[in-house]
mmCIF file of C-alpha atoms in Angstrom:
data_model
loop_
_atom_site.group_PDB
_atom_site.id
_atom_site.type_symbol
_atom_site.label_atom_id
_atom_site.label_comp_id
_atom_site.label_asym_id
_atom_site.label_seq_id
_atom_site.Cartn_x
_atom_site.Cartn_y
_atom_site.Cartn_z
ATOM 1 C CA MET A 488 -0.048 0.145 0.351
ATOM 2 C CA GLU A 489 1.589 3.351 -1.212
ATOM 3 C CA GLU A 490 1.550 5.566 1.984
ATOM 4 C CA GLU A 491 -0.151 8.766 1.219
ATOM 5 C CA GLU A 492 1.670 12.487 1.298
ATOM 6 C CA GLU A 493 1.475 14.671 3.735
ATOM 7 C CA THR A 494 -0.272 18.191 2.737
ATOM 8 C CA PHE A 495 -0.321 19.779 5.996
ATOM 9 C CA LYS A 496 3.044 19.992 7.984
ATOM 10 C CA ILE A 497 2.839 19.835 11.188
ATOM 11 C CA GLY A 498 5.533 20.353 13.730
ATOM 12 C CA PRO A 499 6.347 17.610 16.533
ATOM 13 C CA ILE A 500 5.099 19.417 18.992
ATOM 14 C CA VAL A 501 1.592 18.479 18.439
ATOM 15 C CA GLN A 502 1.245 15.346 19.648
ATOM 16 C CA GLN A 503 0.321 11.743 17.527
ATOM 17 C CA SER A 504 -3.340 11.588 16.892
ATOM 18 C CA ILE A 505 -6.234 10.619 14.662
ATOM 19 C CA LEU A 506 -6.776 13.863 13.021
ATOM 20 C CA ARG A 507 -3.191 15.190 12.744
ATOM 21 C CA ASP A 508 -3.051 11.902 10.880
ATOM 22 C CA LEU A 509 -6.311 12.865 8.532
ATOM 23 C CA ILE A 510 -5.561 16.834 8.558
ATOM 24 C CA THR A 511 -1.945 16.431 7.595
ATOM 25 C CA LYS A 512 -2.790 13.730 4.172
ATOM 26 C CA HIS A 513 -6.545 15.336 3.544
ATOM 27 C CA ALA A 514 -7.037 16.725 -0.475
ATOM 28 C CA TRP A 515 -7.714 20.785 0.895
ATOM 29 C CA ASP A 516 -7.369 21.588 -2.301
ATOM 30 C CA LYS A 517 -10.739 19.707 -2.925
ATOM 31 C CA THR A 518 -11.778 21.380 -0.312
ATOM 32 C CA PRO A 519 -13.550 25.199 -0.064
ATOM 33 C CA LEU A 520 -10.740 26.346 1.928
ATOM 34 C CA GLY A 521 -8.058 25.453 -1.173
ATOM 35 C CA ALA A 522 -4.424 23.691 -0.687
ATOM 36 C CA SER A 523 -3.079 24.171 2.827
ATOM 37 C CA SER A 524 0.306 25.785 1.473
ATOM 38 C CA THR A 525 -2.086 28.989 0.838
ATOM 39 C CA TRP A 526 -3.709 29.183 4.292
ATOM 40 C CA SER A 527 -2.998 31.768 6.812
ATOM 41 C CA GLN A 528 -0.208 31.464 9.647
ATOM 42 C CA THR A 529 -3.744 32.392 11.921
ATOM 43 C CA THR A 530 -4.767 29.685 10.392
ATOM 44 C CA LYS A 531 -2.957 27.213 10.627
ATOM 45 C CA ASP A 532 -1.909 28.050 14.173
ATOM 46 C CA LEU A 533 -5.497 27.998 15.031
ATOM 47 C CA VAL A 534 -5.800 23.598 13.255
ATOM 48 C CA TYR A 535 -2.014 23.529 15.670
ATOM 49 C CA SER A 536 -4.773 25.171 18.824
ATOM 50 C CA ILE A 537 -7.562 22.609 18.297
ATOM 51 C CA LEU A 538 -4.945 19.534 18.063
ATOM 52 C CA SER A 539 -3.423 20.464 21.588
ATOM 53 C CA THR A 540 -6.394 20.482 23.154
ATOM 54 C CA ASP A 541 -8.559 18.076 25.089
ATOM 55 C CA ILE A 542 -11.729 19.537 24.985
ATOM 56 C CA HIS A 543 -13.915 19.352 22.173
ATOM 57 C CA THR A 544 -13.053 21.734 19.590
ATOM 58 C CA CYS A 545 -13.244 22.845 15.721
ATOM 59 C CA LEU A 546 -13.325 25.397 13.483
ATOM 60 C CA PHE A 547 -15.179 26.623 10.899
ATOM 61 C CA LEU A 548 -13.446 28.147 8.343
ATOM 62 C CA GLY A 549 -13.605 31.030 5.522
ATOM 63 C CA PRO A 550 -16.950 32.262 4.514
ATOM 64 C CA GLU A 551 -18.131 28.566 3.691
ATOM 65 C CA TYR A 552 -17.522 27.750 7.459
ATOM 66 C CA VAL A 553 -15.576 24.300 6.176
ATOM 67 C CA LEU A 554 -15.145 22.360 9.118
ATOM 68 C CA VAL A 555 -11.614 20.932 11.128
ATOM 69 C CA TYR A 556 -11.926 19.729 14.156
ATOM 70 C CA ASN A 557 -9.606 17.077 16.864
ATOM 71 C CA ASP A 558 -10.268 13.799 18.152
ATOM 72 C CA LYS A 559 -12.682 14.760 21.007
ATOM 73 C CA TYR A 560 -14.931 17.144 18.284
ATOM 74 C CA ALA A 561 -14.820 14.404 16.234
ATOM 75 C CA ASP A 562 -16.652 11.509 18.988
ATOM 76 C CA MET A 563 -18.699 14.006 19.092
ATOM 77 C CA LEU A 564 -19.895 13.721 15.538
ATOM 78 C CA LYS A 565 -19.778 10.134 15.387
ATOM 79 C CA SER A 566 -21.088 9.109 12.184
ATOM 80 C CA LYS A 567 -20.366 12.021 10.854
ATOM 81 C CA HIS A 568 -16.622 11.466 11.256
ATOM 82 C CA PRO A 569 -14.268 11.462 9.209
ATOM 83 C CA ALA A 570 -16.542 12.636 6.396
ATOM 84 C CA ALA A 571 -17.130 15.922 7.809
ATOM 85 C CA LEU A 572 -13.479 17.302 7.585
ATOM 86 C CA GLY A 573 -12.856 19.685 5.425
ATOM 87 C CA VAL A 574 -16.580 19.753 4.713
ATOM 88 C CA PRO A 575 -19.138 23.078 5.128
ATOM 89 C CA PHE A 576 -20.944 23.430 8.569
ATOM 90 C CA ARG A 577 -24.554 23.455 5.921
ATOM 91 C CA ASP A 578 -23.853 20.125 4.497
ATOM 92 C CA VAL A 579 -22.637 18.539 7.884
ATOM 93 C CA TRP A 580 -24.907 19.587 10.347
ATOM 94 C CA THR A 581 -28.072 19.981 8.144
ATOM 95 C CA GLU A 582 -30.451 19.506 10.954
ATOM 96 C CA VAL A 583 -29.556 22.754 12.601
ATOM 97 C CA TRP A 584 -28.099 24.865 9.745
ATOM 98 C CA PRO A 585 -31.548 26.656 9.296
ATOM 99 C CA ILE A 586 -30.777 28.077 12.867
ATOM 100 C CA PHE A 587 -27.046 28.915 12.641
ATOM 101 C CA LYS A 588 -26.981 30.213 8.998
ATOM 102 C CA PRO A 589 -28.769 33.907 10.202
ATOM 103 C CA VAL A 590 -26.095 33.971 12.962
ATOM 104 C CA TYR A 591 -23.003 33.392 10.512
ATOM 105 C CA GLU A 592 -24.395 35.547 8.227
ATOM 106 C CA SER A 593 -24.714 38.423 10.403
ATOM 107 C CA ILE A 594 -20.602 37.869 11.174
ATOM 108 C CA TRP A 595 -20.176 38.404 7.669
ATOM 109 C CA SER A 596 -22.484 41.573 7.355
#
């Protein structure tokens, strides 16, 4: 089996985890966020941060609110994980999107 290439480099300071592995090998260029090499340092730092905590943590990034999360949050996602990684909020949480849509839209207005 061929080893997948890392698309997002995470330094050794972040401990090994399932999500660390998934995030480093994810095809980010096929998501609304684009290739991780184009991400701002702030975005990368936020991803490092959520991977370094032991509490349920996620990010909704960009105007599409693309989901990036840690191992604890994956537990909460249940059957939505791992397909939810790199997917817009509205497509992951369809059952609550009508409630959150106006809140998120007000942030960008």
